[in-house]
Every structure is written in structure tokens, then in C-alpha cells.
Coordinates of C-alpha atoms in Angstrom, one line a residue:
M1 CA -151.6 -96.2 -105.1
L2 CA -150.1 -93.2 -103.4
G3 CA -150.2 -94.6 -99.9
R4 CA -149.1 -93.0 -96.7
C5 CA -146.6 -93.6 -93.8
D6 CA -147.5 -94.5 -90.3
A7 CA -144.4 -94.6 -88.2
N8 CA -142.1 -97.1 -90.3
T9 CA -145.0 -98.8 -92.1
L10 CA -146.4 -98.2 -95.5
H11 CA -150.2 -98.2 -95.9
F12 CA -151.7 -98.7 -99.4
C13 CA -155.3 -99.3 -100.5
V14 CA -154.8 -101.9 -103.3
S15 CA -156.8 -104.2 -105.6
A16 CA -155.4 -107.2 -107.3
T17 CA -156.4 -108.1 -110.9
G18 CA -158.7 -111.0 -111.0
S19 CA -161.4 -111.5 -108.4
A20 CA -159.8 -110.2 -105.2
E21 CA -161.6 -107.3 -103.4
P22 CA -159.7 -104.0 -102.5
F23 CA -157.9 -104.1 -99.2
I24 CA -155.4 -102.2 -97.1
L25 CA -151.8 -103.4 -97.5
N26 CA -149.6 -102.8 -94.5
L27 CA -145.9 -103.1 -95.4
P28 CA -143.3 -102.5 -92.6
C29 CA -140.2 -100.9 -94.1
G30 CA -137.9 -102.9 -91.8
A31 CA -134.6 -102.2 -90.1
G32 CA -132.3 -100.0 -92.1
Y33 CA -135.1 -98.2 -93.9
S34 CA -137.3 -95.3 -93.2
C35 CA -140.9 -94.6 -94.5
V36 CA -141.0 -91.3 -96.3
D37 CA -144.0 -89.4 -97.8
Q38 CA -143.1 -88.0 -101.3
L39 CA -145.1 -86.1 -103.9
D40 CA -145.6 -89.3 -105.9
G41 CA -146.5 -91.4 -102.9
A42 CA -145.0 -93.0 -99.8
T43 CA -142.0 -95.3 -100.1
C44 CA -139.3 -97.0 -98.0
V45 CA -135.8 -95.5 -98.4
P46 CA -132.4 -96.7 -97.0
S47 CA -131.8 -94.8 -93.8
G48 CA -128.2 -95.9 -93.1
A49 CA -124.9 -96.0 -94.9
C50 CA -125.8 -99.0 -97.1
N51 CA -128.7 -101.0 -98.3
P52 CA -129.5 -103.8 -95.9
G53 CA -128.7 -107.3 -97.3
V54 CA -125.9 -106.0 -99.7
S55 CA -122.5 -107.6 -99.4
E56 CA -119.2 -107.2 -101.2
C57 CA -115.6 -108.3 -101.1
R58 CA -112.9 -105.8 -99.9
G59 CA -109.8 -107.7 -100.8
D60 CA -109.8 -110.7 -98.4
T61 CA -112.5 -109.1 -96.2
H62 CA -116.1 -109.8 -96.4
A63 CA -118.4 -106.7 -95.9
S64 CA -122.1 -107.0 -95.3
C65 CA -124.8 -104.3 -94.7
V66 CA -126.8 -105.2 -91.5
D67 CA -129.6 -102.8 -90.7
G68 CA -128.0 -100.0 -92.6
V69 CA -124.4 -100.4 -91.1
W70 CA -121.4 -102.1 -92.8
Q71 CA -119.9 -105.0 -90.9
E72 CA -116.6 -106.5 -91.9
T73 CA -115.3 -110.0 -91.5
A74 CA -111.8 -111.2 -92.4
C75 CA -111.7 -114.3 -94.6
G76 CA -109.1 -116.9 -94.0
F77 CA -109.1 -118.2 -97.4
G78 CA -110.2 -115.3 -99.5
C79 CA -113.5 -113.7 -100.4
N80 CA -115.9 -114.9 -103.1
S81 CA -117.9 -112.3 -105.1
T82 CA -121.0 -114.0 -106.8
P83 CA -124.3 -112.9 -108.5
I84 CA -126.0 -113.3 -105.1
G85 CA -123.4 -111.3 -103.1
A86 CA -120.1 -112.0 -101.3
S87 CA -119.0 -114.7 -98.9
C88 CA -115.9 -116.0 -97.4
R89 CA -114.5 -118.8 -99.5
P90 CA -114.6 -122.3 -97.8
T91 CA -111.4 -124.3 -97.6
A92 CA -112.7 -127.1 -99.9
S93 CA -110.8 -128.2 -103.0
T94 CA -112.7 -127.6 -106.2
T95 CA -113.2 -128.8 -109.8
T96 CA -115.2 -127.5 -112.7
Y97 CA -118.7 -129.1 -113.0
S98 CA -120.4 -128.5 -116.3
S99 CA -123.9 -129.9 -116.9
T100 CA -127.3 -129.1 -118.3
L101 CA -130.6 -128.3 -116.4
T102 CA -134.0 -129.2 -117.7
Y103 CA -137.4 -129.7 -116.2
E104 CA -140.6 -131.6 -117.0
Y105 CA -143.9 -130.1 -117.9
R106 CA -147.4 -130.9 -119.3
A107 CA -149.2 -129.2 -122.2
V108 CA -152.9 -128.8 -123.1
N109 CA -154.2 -131.8 -125.0
A110 CA -155.1 -131.9 -128.7
G111 CA -158.8 -131.3 -128.0
F112 CA -158.3 -128.4 -125.6
T113 CA -160.3 -130.2 -122.9
D114 CA -157.6 -130.7 -120.2
W115 CA -153.8 -131.1 -119.7
G116 CA -152.4 -133.9 -121.7
T117 CA -150.9 -137.1 -120.1
D118 CA -147.6 -136.8 -122.0
V119 CA -144.7 -135.4 -120.2
Y120 CA -142.2 -133.1 -122.0
T121 CA -138.8 -131.6 -121.0
R122 CA -137.5 -128.2 -121.7
P123 CA -134.2 -126.4 -121.0
A124 CA -134.2 -124.4 -117.7
R125 CA -133.1 -120.9 -118.7
R126 CA -131.8 -118.1 -116.4
F127 CA -131.8 -120.2 -113.3
L128 CA -129.2 -119.3 -110.6
V129 CA -126.9 -122.2 -109.9
V130 CA -125.0 -122.3 -106.7
S131 CA -122.4 -124.6 -105.3
I132 CA -122.1 -125.2 -101.6
A133 CA -119.1 -126.4 -99.8
D134 CA -119.0 -126.9 -96.1
G135 CA -122.2 -125.1 -95.8
A136 CA -120.9 -121.9 -97.4
V137 CA -121.4 -120.6 -101.0
L138 CA -118.4 -121.6 -103.1
D139 CA -119.5 -120.3 -106.6
A140 CA -122.6 -119.1 -108.5
T141 CA -123.6 -118.9 -112.1
V142 CA -126.6 -118.6 -114.3
T143 CA -127.9 -121.2 -116.9
D144 CA -128.0 -120.1 -120.6
D145 CA -130.9 -120.3 -123.0
D146 CA -130.1 -124.1 -123.4
G147 CA -129.9 -124.7 -119.6
R148 CA -126.1 -125.2 -119.7
F149 CA -123.8 -124.0 -116.9
S150 CA -120.3 -124.5 -115.6
I151 CA -119.5 -124.0 -111.9
E152 CA -116.6 -124.6 -109.4
A153 CA -117.8 -127.4 -107.1
V154 CA -116.2 -130.0 -104.7
P155 CA -115.0 -133.0 -106.6
A156 CA -117.3 -136.1 -106.3
Y157 CA -114.7 -138.1 -104.4
L158 CA -114.4 -135.5 -101.7
E159 CA -118.1 -134.8 -101.2
D160 CA -119.7 -135.0 -97.8
G161 CA -123.1 -134.2 -96.4
D162 CA -122.9 -130.4 -96.6
D163 CA -121.4 -130.2 -100.2
L164 CA -124.1 -129.8 -102.9
I165 CA -125.1 -127.9 -106.1
G166 CA -128.6 -126.2 -106.3
A167 CA -130.7 -124.2 -108.7
F168 CA -132.7 -121.2 -107.6
A169 CA -135.8 -119.8 -109.5
L170 CA -134.1 -116.4 -108.9
N171 CA -132.6 -113.8 -111.2
V172 CA -130.2 -111.1 -110.1
D173 CA -129.6 -107.9 -112.2
D174 CA -126.3 -106.4 -113.1
S175 CA -126.3 -104.2 -110.0
G176 CA -126.6 -107.2 -107.7
D177 CA -130.2 -106.6 -106.8
Y178 CA -133.0 -109.3 -107.0
A179 CA -134.9 -108.8 -110.4
Y180 CA -137.5 -111.7 -110.2
A181 CA -138.2 -115.0 -108.4
I182 CA -140.7 -117.8 -107.7
V183 CA -141.3 -118.0 -104.0
K184 CA -143.1 -120.2 -101.5
S185 CA -145.2 -118.2 -99.1
A186 CA -145.5 -121.1 -96.5
A187 CA -149.2 -120.5 -96.5
S188 CA -151.3 -123.5 -95.4
P189 CA -153.0 -125.6 -98.1
G190 CA -156.4 -124.5 -99.2
T191 CA -157.9 -121.2 -100.5
V192 CA -155.8 -118.3 -99.1
P193 CA -156.6 -114.6 -99.5
V194 CA -153.9 -112.7 -101.2
E195 CA -154.2 -110.1 -98.4
Q196 CA -152.7 -112.7 -96.1
V197 CA -149.4 -112.8 -98.0
A198 CA -149.3 -109.5 -100.0
G199 CA -147.8 -107.6 -97.0
G200 CA -144.7 -109.7 -97.1
V201 CA -143.5 -113.0 -95.7
E202 CA -139.9 -112.8 -94.3
N203 CA -139.5 -116.5 -93.9
A204 CA -140.6 -117.2 -97.5
D205 CA -138.3 -119.6 -99.4
I206 CA -137.3 -119.2 -103.1
W207 CA -138.0 -122.4 -105.1
F208 CA -134.8 -124.4 -105.0
W209 CA -133.7 -127.8 -106.3
S210 CA -130.4 -129.4 -105.3
W211 CA -128.3 -132.5 -106.1
T212 CA -124.7 -133.7 -105.6
S213 CA -122.2 -134.4 -108.4
T214 CA -122.0 -137.9 -107.1
A215 CA -125.7 -138.5 -107.5
V216 CA -125.9 -136.7 -110.9
P217 CA -122.7 -137.0 -112.9
A218 CA -122.0 -134.0 -115.1
E219 CA -122.4 -136.0 -118.3
G220 CA -125.8 -137.2 -117.3
G221 CA -127.6 -133.8 -117.0
V222 CA -129.9 -132.6 -114.2
Y223 CA -133.6 -132.6 -114.6
I224 CA -136.5 -131.4 -112.3
P225 CA -139.3 -133.9 -112.4
L226 CA -143.0 -133.3 -112.0
T227 CA -142.8 -134.8 -108.5
S228 CA -140.3 -132.2 -107.4
G229 CA -142.5 -129.2 -108.3
S230 CA -141.4 -128.6 -111.9
G231 CA -144.6 -126.5 -112.3
A232 CA -142.7 -123.8 -110.5
A233 CA -139.8 -124.2 -112.9
F234 CA -142.2 -123.8 -115.8
V235 CA -143.6 -120.6 -114.4
Y236 CA -140.0 -119.3 -113.9
N237 CA -139.1 -120.0 -117.5
Y238 CA -142.1 -117.9 -118.7
L239 CA -141.1 -115.2 -116.3
S240 CA -137.5 -115.1 -117.5
A241 CA -138.4 -115.1 -121.1
I242 CA -140.8 -112.2 -120.9
H243 CA -138.6 -110.3 -118.5
D244 CA -135.8 -110.5 -121.1
V245 CA -138.3 -109.2 -123.8
A246 CA -139.3 -106.3 -121.5
E247 CA -135.7 -105.4 -120.8
A248 CA -134.8 -105.5 -124.6
I249 CA -137.8 -103.2 -125.5
F250 CA -138.0 -100.8 -122.5
G251 CA -134.4 -101.1 -121.2
A252 CA -133.1 -101.9 -117.7
R253 CA -134.4 -99.6 -115.0
A254 CA -135.1 -99.6 -111.3
G255 CA -138.4 -100.4 -109.7
T256 CA -139.3 -103.4 -111.9
S257 CA -138.5 -106.4 -109.5
L258 CA -141.3 -108.9 -109.4
V259 CA -141.9 -111.9 -107.1
I260 CA -144.4 -114.6 -107.9
W261 CA -146.0 -116.5 -105.0
L262 CA -146.6 -120.1 -105.8
D263 CA -147.2 -122.9 -103.2
Y264 CA -148.3 -126.4 -104.1
G265 CA -151.7 -127.1 -102.6
V266 CA -152.6 -123.4 -102.3
S267 CA -155.3 -121.7 -104.3
W268 CA -155.4 -117.8 -104.0
D269 CA -158.8 -116.2 -103.6
C270 CA -158.1 -114.3 -106.9
G271 CA -157.1 -117.4 -108.9
A272 CA -154.1 -116.0 -110.8
C273 CA -153.6 -112.3 -110.4
F274 CA -151.2 -109.4 -110.3
L275 CA -150.8 -106.7 -107.6
D276 CA -149.1 -103.5 -108.4
A277 CA -147.8 -103.1 -104.8
P278 CA -144.4 -103.7 -103.1
T279 CA -143.7 -106.6 -100.8
R280 CA -141.1 -108.3 -98.8
A281 CA -139.8 -111.9 -99.3
F282 CA -136.7 -113.7 -98.7
S283 CA -135.4 -110.7 -96.6
S284 CA -135.6 -108.6 -99.7
S285 CA -137.9 -105.9 -101.0
W286 CA -139.8 -106.4 -104.3
S287 CA -141.6 -103.7 -106.4
S288 CA -144.6 -105.8 -107.3
Q289 CA -146.1 -109.3 -107.0
A290 CA -148.1 -111.8 -108.7
F291 CA -150.0 -114.9 -107.4
I292 CA -150.3 -118.2 -109.3
S293 CA -152.6 -121.0 -107.8
A294 CA -151.1 -124.5 -107.6
N295 CA -154.2 -126.6 -106.7
A296 CA -155.6 -129.7 -108.4
D297 CA -156.4 -127.7 -111.6
E298 CA -152.6 -127.3 -112.1
G299 CA -153.3 -123.9 -113.9
F300 CA -149.6 -123.2 -113.8
W301 CA -149.3 -125.2 -117.0
S302 CA -151.2 -122.6 -118.9
G303 CA -148.7 -120.4 -120.7
A304 CA -151.6 -118.2 -121.7
V305 CA -152.4 -117.4 -118.1
L306 CA -148.7 -116.8 -117.1
A307 CA -148.2 -114.4 -120.0
H308 CA -151.4 -112.6 -119.2
E309 CA -150.4 -111.9 -115.6
L310 CA -147.0 -110.8 -116.9
G311 CA -148.9 -108.5 -119.3
H312 CA -150.4 -106.8 -116.2
W313 CA -146.9 -106.4 -114.8
L314 CA -145.8 -104.7 -118.1
M315 CA -148.6 -102.3 -118.1
A316 CA -148.3 -101.2 -114.5
T317 CA -144.4 -101.1 -114.5
Y318 CA -143.7 -99.4 -117.8
G319 CA -147.0 -97.7 -118.4
V320 CA -150.2 -96.8 -116.4
S321 CA -152.7 -99.2 -115.2
P322 CA -156.4 -97.8 -115.0
G323 CA -156.5 -99.1 -111.5
E324 CA -159.8 -101.1 -111.8
G325 CA -159.8 -104.7 -110.5
G326 CA -162.4 -107.1 -109.4
Q327 CA -164.3 -110.1 -110.4
H328 CA -165.0 -110.5 -114.2
I329 CA -166.8 -113.5 -115.9
L330 CA -166.0 -115.1 -119.2
G331 CA -168.0 -113.5 -122.0
V332 CA -169.6 -110.9 -119.8
P333 CA -168.8 -107.1 -120.5
T334 CA -167.4 -105.2 -117.7
H335 CA -166.3 -101.5 -117.0
P336 CA -164.0 -99.9 -119.5
G337 CA -161.0 -99.6 -117.2
I338 CA -160.8 -103.2 -116.2
A339 CA -161.8 -104.3 -119.8
W340 CA -158.7 -102.3 -121.1
S341 CA -156.3 -103.7 -118.4
E342 CA -157.5 -107.3 -118.9
G343 CA -157.8 -107.0 -122.6
F344 CA -154.3 -105.6 -123.0
A345 CA -152.9 -108.4 -120.8
T346 CA -154.7 -111.1 -122.9
W347 CA -153.5 -109.4 -126.1
F348 CA -149.9 -109.4 -124.8
S349 CA -150.3 -113.0 -123.9
A350 CA -151.3 -114.0 -127.4
V351 CA -148.5 -111.9 -129.0
A352 CA -145.8 -113.2 -126.8
R353 CA -146.9 -116.8 -127.3
Q354 CA -147.7 -116.1 -131.1
E355 CA -150.9 -118.0 -130.5
P356 CA -154.4 -116.5 -131.2
F357 CA -156.1 -118.2 -128.4
Y358 CA -156.4 -118.3 -124.5
Y359 CA -156.9 -121.3 -122.3
D360 CA -157.2 -122.2 -118.6
K361 CA -158.5 -124.7 -116.1
Q362 CA -160.5 -123.4 -113.1
N363 CA -162.6 -125.2 -110.6
G364 CA -162.1 -128.4 -112.4
S365 CA -163.3 -127.1 -115.8
F366 CA -161.3 -126.3 -118.8
F367 CA -162.1 -123.5 -121.1
W368 CA -160.7 -121.7 -124.2
V369 CA -161.2 -118.5 -126.2
D370 CA -160.5 -118.3 -129.9
F371 CA -159.8 -114.8 -131.0
D372 CA -159.7 -115.6 -134.8
T373 CA -163.3 -116.8 -134.7
R374 CA -164.5 -114.7 -131.8
S375 CA -165.8 -117.8 -130.1
Y376 CA -165.7 -119.3 -126.6
S377 CA -165.7 -123.0 -125.5
G378 CA -169.2 -124.3 -124.4
G379 CA -171.1 -122.1 -126.8
V380 CA -170.8 -119.0 -124.6
P381 CA -171.9 -116.0 -126.9
W382 CA -169.4 -113.4 -127.8
Q383 CA -170.9 -110.0 -127.1
R384 CA -169.6 -107.1 -129.1
P385 CA -170.1 -103.4 -128.2
E386 CA -172.9 -101.3 -129.7
P387 CA -172.5 -97.9 -131.4
D388 CA -175.4 -96.3 -129.5
Y389 CA -173.7 -96.8 -126.1
G390 CA -170.7 -94.6 -126.6
L391 CA -167.0 -95.1 -125.6
E392 CA -167.7 -95.8 -122.0
Q393 CA -170.0 -98.6 -122.4
L394 CA -169.4 -102.0 -120.8
L395 CA -166.9 -104.0 -122.8
D396 CA -165.9 -107.7 -123.0
E397 CA -162.2 -107.8 -122.2
N398 CA -161.6 -110.4 -124.9
E399 CA -163.2 -108.1 -127.5
V400 CA -160.6 -105.5 -126.5
A401 CA -157.9 -108.2 -127.0
R402 CA -159.4 -109.2 -130.4
M403 CA -159.4 -105.6 -131.6
L404 CA -155.8 -105.2 -130.7
L405 CA -154.8 -108.5 -132.3
G406 CA -156.5 -107.3 -135.5
L407 CA -154.2 -104.3 -135.5
T408 CA -151.1 -106.3 -134.8
T409 CA -148.5 -107.3 -137.4
Q410 CA -144.9 -108.7 -137.1
Q411 CA -143.7 -105.3 -138.1
N412 CA -145.7 -103.2 -135.6
A413 CA -146.0 -105.4 -132.6
T414 CA -143.2 -103.7 -130.7
S415 CA -144.5 -100.2 -131.6
L416 CA -147.9 -101.2 -130.3
L417 CA -146.4 -102.4 -127.0
T418 CA -144.3 -99.3 -126.4
T419 CA -147.2 -97.0 -127.0
I420 CA -148.3 -97.8 -123.3
T421 CA -145.2 -95.7 -122.4
S422 CA -146.2 -92.6 -124.6
G423 CA -147.1 -89.3 -123.0
R424 CA -150.6 -89.9 -124.3
M425 CA -151.0 -93.0 -122.1
T426 CA -149.0 -91.8 -119.1
T427 CA -149.9 -88.1 -118.7
P428 CA -153.1 -87.4 -116.8
P429 CA -155.7 -86.1 -117.2
Y430 CA -156.3 -88.6 -120.0
L431 CA -158.0 -86.8 -123.0
R432 CA -161.0 -89.2 -123.3
G433 CA -162.1 -87.9 -119.8
Y434 CA -162.6 -91.5 -118.3
T435 CA -162.4 -91.7 -114.5
R436 CA -161.6 -94.8 -112.5
R437 CA -164.7 -96.6 -111.2
T438 CA -165.5 -98.7 -108.3
W439 CA -168.4 -101.1 -107.8
D440 CA -169.8 -103.7 -105.4
G441 CA -169.4 -107.0 -107.2
L442 CA -171.6 -108.6 -109.8
N443 CA -175.3 -109.2 -110.3
E444 CA -176.9 -112.6 -110.8
Y445 CA -176.1 -112.5 -114.5
G446 CA -172.3 -111.8 -114.0
Y447 CA -172.6 -108.1 -115.0
P448 CA -170.8 -105.5 -112.7
L449 CA -173.2 -103.7 -110.4
P450 CA -173.6 -99.9 -111.1
A451 CA -170.4 -98.1 -110.4
W452 CA -169.5 -94.7 -109.1
S453 CA -166.5 -92.6 -110.1
T454 CA -163.5 -92.0 -108.0
E455 CA -162.8 -88.7 -110.0
Q456 CA -159.2 -90.1 -110.7
S457 CA -158.4 -89.8 -114.4
A458 CA -157.7 -93.2 -115.9
P459 CA -156.9 -94.4 -119.5
H460 CA -159.0 -96.9 -121.4
V461 CA -158.9 -98.5 -124.9
A462 CA -160.2 -95.4 -126.7
D463 CA -157.1 -93.6 -125.4
F464 CA -154.9 -96.3 -126.7
F465 CA -156.4 -96.0 -130.1
D466 CA -155.8 -92.3 -130.0
A467 CA -152.2 -92.8 -129.0
L468 CA -151.6 -95.3 -131.9
I469 CA -153.1 -93.0 -134.6
C470 CA -151.4 -89.9 -133.0
G471 CA -148.1 -91.6 -133.0
G472 CA -148.4 -93.0 -136.6
T473 CA -148.3 -96.6 -135.5
V474 CA -151.6 -97.4 -137.3
T475 CA -154.0 -95.4 -139.5
A476 CA -157.5 -94.4 -138.8
A477 CA -158.6 -97.0 -141.5
D478 CA -156.7 -99.7 -139.6
V479 CA -158.6 -99.0 -136.4
D480 CA -162.0 -98.8 -138.2
A481 CA -161.4 -102.2 -139.6
Q482 CA -161.2 -103.6 -136.2
T483 CA -163.8 -101.5 -134.3
E484 CA -166.4 -101.3 -137.1
P485 CA -167.6 -98.1 -135.5
W486 CA -170.8 -98.0 -137.5
V487 CA -172.0 -101.3 -136.1
H488 CA -169.8 -102.0 -133.0
Y489 CA -167.4 -99.9 -130.9
P490 CA -168.0 -96.2 -131.9
Y491 CA -164.4 -95.0 -131.7
P492 CA -164.1 -91.7 -133.8
S493 CA -161.0 -92.5 -135.7
A494 CA -161.3 -89.3 -137.8
A495 CA -160.9 -87.2 -134.7
P496 CA -158.2 -88.8 -132.4
L497 CA -157.4 -86.7 -129.4
C498 CA -153.7 -86.0 -129.4
L499 CA -151.3 -84.1 -127.0
S500 CA -150.1 -80.7 -128.1
G501 CA -147.2 -81.2 -130.6
E502 CA -148.2 -84.7 -131.4
P503 CA -149.3 -85.9 -134.8
P504 CA -151.8 -86.9 -136.6
F505 CA -150.0 -84.3 -138.8
Q506 CA -146.3 -85.0 -138.9
V507 CA -143.1 -84.1 -140.7
S508 CA -139.8 -85.8 -140.6
W509 CA -136.6 -84.6 -142.4
R510 CA -133.7 -86.3 -144.0
A511 CA -130.7 -84.6 -145.6
P512 CA -129.0 -86.4 -148.5
D513 CA -125.8 -84.9 -149.9
D514 CA -127.6 -82.9 -152.6
A515 CA -131.1 -82.1 -151.1
T516 CA -133.2 -82.0 -148.1
L517 CA -136.2 -84.3 -148.0
A518 CA -139.4 -83.4 -146.1
E519 CA -141.7 -86.5 -145.5
V520 CA -145.1 -85.2 -144.7
R521 CA -147.7 -87.6 -143.2
W522 CA -151.3 -87.1 -142.0
Y523 CA -153.4 -89.7 -140.2
V524 CA -156.9 -88.2 -140.5
P525 CA -159.0 -87.1 -143.5
L526 CA -158.3 -83.5 -144.4
S527 CA -161.1 -81.0 -143.7
E528 CA -159.4 -78.3 -145.9
D529 CA -156.9 -78.2 -148.8
L530 CA -153.4 -78.8 -147.4
V531 CA -150.9 -76.4 -149.1
L532 CA -147.2 -77.2 -148.5
S533 CA -144.4 -75.0 -149.5
F534 CA -140.6 -74.5 -148.6
V535 CA -139.4 -71.3 -147.1
P536 CA -137.6 -69.7 -148.9
A537 CA -139.9 -70.7 -151.8
V538 CA -138.6 -73.4 -154.2
G539 CA -141.0 -74.2 -157.0
A540 CA -144.8 -74.4 -156.8
P541 CA -146.5 -75.3 -153.6
A542 CA -147.9 -78.9 -153.2
V543 CA -151.6 -79.0 -152.7
V544 CA -153.4 -82.0 -151.1
P545 CA -157.2 -81.6 -151.7
A546 CA -159.7 -81.5 -148.9
G547 CA -161.4 -84.9 -148.2
T548 CA -158.2 -86.8 -148.9
G549 CA -157.8 -89.7 -146.6
P550 CA -154.7 -90.5 -144.4
G551 CA -151.6 -90.5 -146.6
E552 CA -148.1 -89.1 -147.0
L553 CA -146.2 -86.9 -149.4
A554 CA -142.3 -86.4 -150.0
L555 CA -141.1 -83.0 -150.9
V556 CA -137.5 -82.3 -152.0
F557 CA -135.6 -79.0 -151.2
P558 CA -132.6 -78.9 -153.7
G559 CA -129.2 -77.9 -152.4
G560 CA -128.8 -80.1 -149.3
G561 CA -127.9 -79.0 -145.8
A562 CA -130.3 -78.3 -142.9
G563 CA -131.4 -74.9 -144.0
G564 CA -134.9 -73.8 -144.9
S565 CA -138.3 -74.7 -143.3
L566 CA -141.7 -75.9 -144.4
A567 CA -144.9 -73.8 -144.3
A568 CA -148.4 -75.3 -144.2
S569 CA -151.8 -73.8 -144.9
P570 CA -153.9 -74.1 -142.9
A571 CA -151.3 -73.3 -140.3
R572 CA -152.9 -75.6 -137.7
P573 CA -154.3 -78.7 -139.6
D574 CA -157.2 -80.0 -137.7
G575 CA -156.7 -77.6 -134.9
L576 CA -153.4 -79.0 -133.8
D577 CA -150.3 -77.1 -132.9
V578 CA -147.6 -79.3 -134.4
R579 CA -143.9 -78.4 -133.8
G580 CA -140.7 -80.3 -134.2
A581 CA -136.9 -80.1 -134.6
G582 CA -135.0 -81.1 -137.7
A583 CA -134.4 -78.5 -140.3
G584 CA -136.1 -75.6 -138.6
W585 CA -139.6 -76.6 -139.8
H586 CA -142.7 -74.9 -138.4
F587 CA -146.4 -74.7 -138.8

């Protein structure tokens, strides 16, 4: 998605996950920004002295950035600095209002045939709570994990028509930029192409619920009922939880903002999907966007679907997406790129929810996928790959998810996830040689039509298996147990393709007070004897016989310190050039 500039407008050829067709996205940069063509693609950059929309307090003066130019306004009663920017403080008297925010939701029924009739409540976490006095922002805060908050607000006995408290489905990061939000696009009810909204909607509204302290006393708590659009609150809660996980694992970084479009009565032509393309909403720029339908199916109650779409966001934001999108049918194999993308997202969904199944309701029909038993609702057959068709054969995305789940443990789940950021998965050309495909829809049996290559290098699941073995996250035997290469997916675990300087032959060093410890690990069967000796020589060499499977060996160099090195014969095990830091070791 490199794109190009045309005057002050970005143009991208994009494809949403799901069933949407590729289209040209046109995104005006807007006042205060310039469209710039760079080596890694076109982008909008601030062209003035400041970023449009930013505001700050300068003593008792309110400063706001309008079209790239700072404008200052003197505040008669002081300036307020809040998570959503600065504003002049209203004249109203205040008191501390403390309460708890919850919302209503539905869950799947016991038979996995539809949404249940019972209504549950859950704390509303990470919602932005704002108090308004005389039509101006008085204070702002964020709910905690239990939905609790405290805020300065107009006392109940002084309230009038323009004093209220409200909760936004909006998160602001530490730098004051919008991080994520659930937004109404103002699209008309019915089925709407994502193309209609993806280029941005300036008059879009962030989902917002309001009340007064008179109507809802602090001790009574505040809740968002089904009839007030609590489905949007449910989506936001999933978004906030997974965003927290992503930040904890990958760290805070720029370019990760996400907006989710959700309008009651609107069905997107992709169903639920993710689009790795920038947009504008609520007068702000967002790095990527997702679409959740809110029609009679009420698919927004499916945590499986929500976590799946956020899995797409994780892959595209912190790793590299293969770039293949398009329609795919339950239980029908598809091209390797889209199978990898969809399978990863489904795997992430299952891991995030700690549930080995997937479920959704589409077009009035409820369906489920059970990964433990490799089974679909309705008796749809589960199709596994065949060894004669190679690594680039059509794959069922849920078989990809099932293989990944089989590799996942509580101990290695984070390592599996962070592998998408490794050089092996982010540095083209990808070593398995796959190139992104395009195709014109599906045939009458739901299979993708013959494809042609774009000649753009792209990763797929075999690359991921390589990265896992080369990084030492799993062993070749672990992968074989899931792929069953002799009868199903023919991944050659004994010969993973690694980047130069990357395992499957690895040494790590530790230096206790009285010795130096070399921990040697290999992740493929040895084709020759492996002879290991310290330099300078200390004791007899250690010999690991040819044919030995993946394993490890600890060697002790007496005397301590960081001196010495370790020599191996053959010097390049399995043809790899392995180098590292530590105690000066070499091969």
C-alpha cells in the first residue's frame, strides 16, 4: 500500500479483509497538512507550525492549532488541560462526582444456535468520561478496569440544561493523540460499501452516552442499556482490552491508531473487516480502520469476530500482512496469503479469549468452528492439506488457526505472537518465495478462481513456521506434530529457511562468578558430527553424533569472566553462518 500523491490527496489501492473487492481510496490530507511522496509510500505530514486540532494551556491562555497555525485566547477563569485537549474553564461551581459505569450485553446461548435471551452487565473500562458545564468542558477522566471514575462536575442542585456528564468510546494516548474509538459514520441504514466510508467522514460522531448527576445519583451507578446502543460499548471494551495487550507486548509507538465504524442498522458489504489504510473521522486522522456490521444479526456480540478483526490490526500494525483480501467461504480452502492472514487472526482471537472455538451470525444463520475436534456446525467437512500439493496449495484458514493453536502453550503464546515482528517475517524478499496473488472471485463451489502473481514478495504460514523454529520458540518436532507433513501439510521442518546469523544453531552465554557457561542449542537434526571446544582449549571437545535430533548442551569454561570463545566443527552447521555477541564466540 505505497500510494501516491495527487495535489493534496492520497490515493491508495486497498483491499479490506473479508469479502470486499479492491478499490481506490482517496484521502484528502486536509488543511494544515501536505501530501508527500516518500520512499516507503505517500503520507500526509503537518505543513505548519503545529498539528491541526492540538490544544494546550499556556498559563491562563488557551492555545489551539487551526490549519497549522497557533491561535491564542485569554481565559477569564483559567485554562483546563484534559486528556482531550485544553479549554477555557467555565465559571460554574463544582463538586466531585464519583460513580461506576457499566453496560448491558448478550452472549451466545448454551446450544451455540443464537444469541441468548439473558442480559448481562459488565464494567465499562477505558471510557473517556467528560463533564460539561455551560456547554464547555469542565473536566475529563478515564474509567478504570472496574468502570469506576471520579470527576469534577456541577453540583446537582445547580444543574441546568447545558450541564451534563458523558462517556465517550474514545481513548487518548499519553501524548494527547487519539488512540482508538468507535465511531458512527452517519451512513444510511442498509448494506453500505466500505468504499463509501473508508476515505473519511468529517462529520462522524464518536459513540457517546450522557446523563446528569440529578438523574443518576453517584451512589446509583450509571449503565448503558441495550436500547441505548450498548453493542457499541461491548465492541469498545474488546478494543480497549486488546489494545492494552498489544501495548504491553509491543510497546507504545506511533502509527497504531484505529477507528472502528459501527452504525446501528448498517451492514457493511464486507460483513466485518479490517482495512490497513488511513482515514479521517471526528476531524482527526487515524492510521487504520475496521468495520463492524450492526444489523439484525447483531454480530457485534461475537467476541470471536471482534478479536479476529483486531488480530488483523495486530498483524498489519506490528508485522506485515500478505496483502491478500477477498471473499472466503467457511470450510473452503483459499490462497496461501489470505489463509495465513485469516488463520492468524482466528488463532489470535482464540488465544485472546482463551476459547478453542469461533462463532458468528451472518444472514440470519448462526455457525461455529470447534478447533479441538476440527469440526464445523452443520456437518461442513473439514478439509486438510495434502502432501503432494506443496507449500503453496490452497489452505483452509481454520486449518492454519488449528495448527497454530496446537503449537500454543501458556508459556510460549507471547513468543509466538511477537514472532510476527521478527526480521524473518518483516524483511522481504520472504525466503519461501511466495508472491501476493490476485483473483476474480469464487467459482460455484466457493473455491477461489485461478490467480495470477503480483510479483510482490509476501509471507505465508510456512515462513512463520520457519521463523518459529529459527528463533527457537518451538522445535521441528513440535511443528511436525501439528502439520503431519507425511499425510497433510508438507512443511519441511528439518530444513527451515533462516536469515543469515539466525538459528537453528544457537549459543547463549552466562558468566557465573567462577565459570563461563556456553549453552548450545540446535533446532534441526544434525547432518554431521557436531564437535564443540573452547578456545583456548579446556578439556576434551564435546561431540554430538550425526543424526541427533534437536537438542541442547551446556559447556563450562572454568575461571569465569568473559574471555575465550567456542569453536564448532563443521564451522557452518547446516550451511548457516551464525554469529553473535557475548563472550566473543564465533563459528
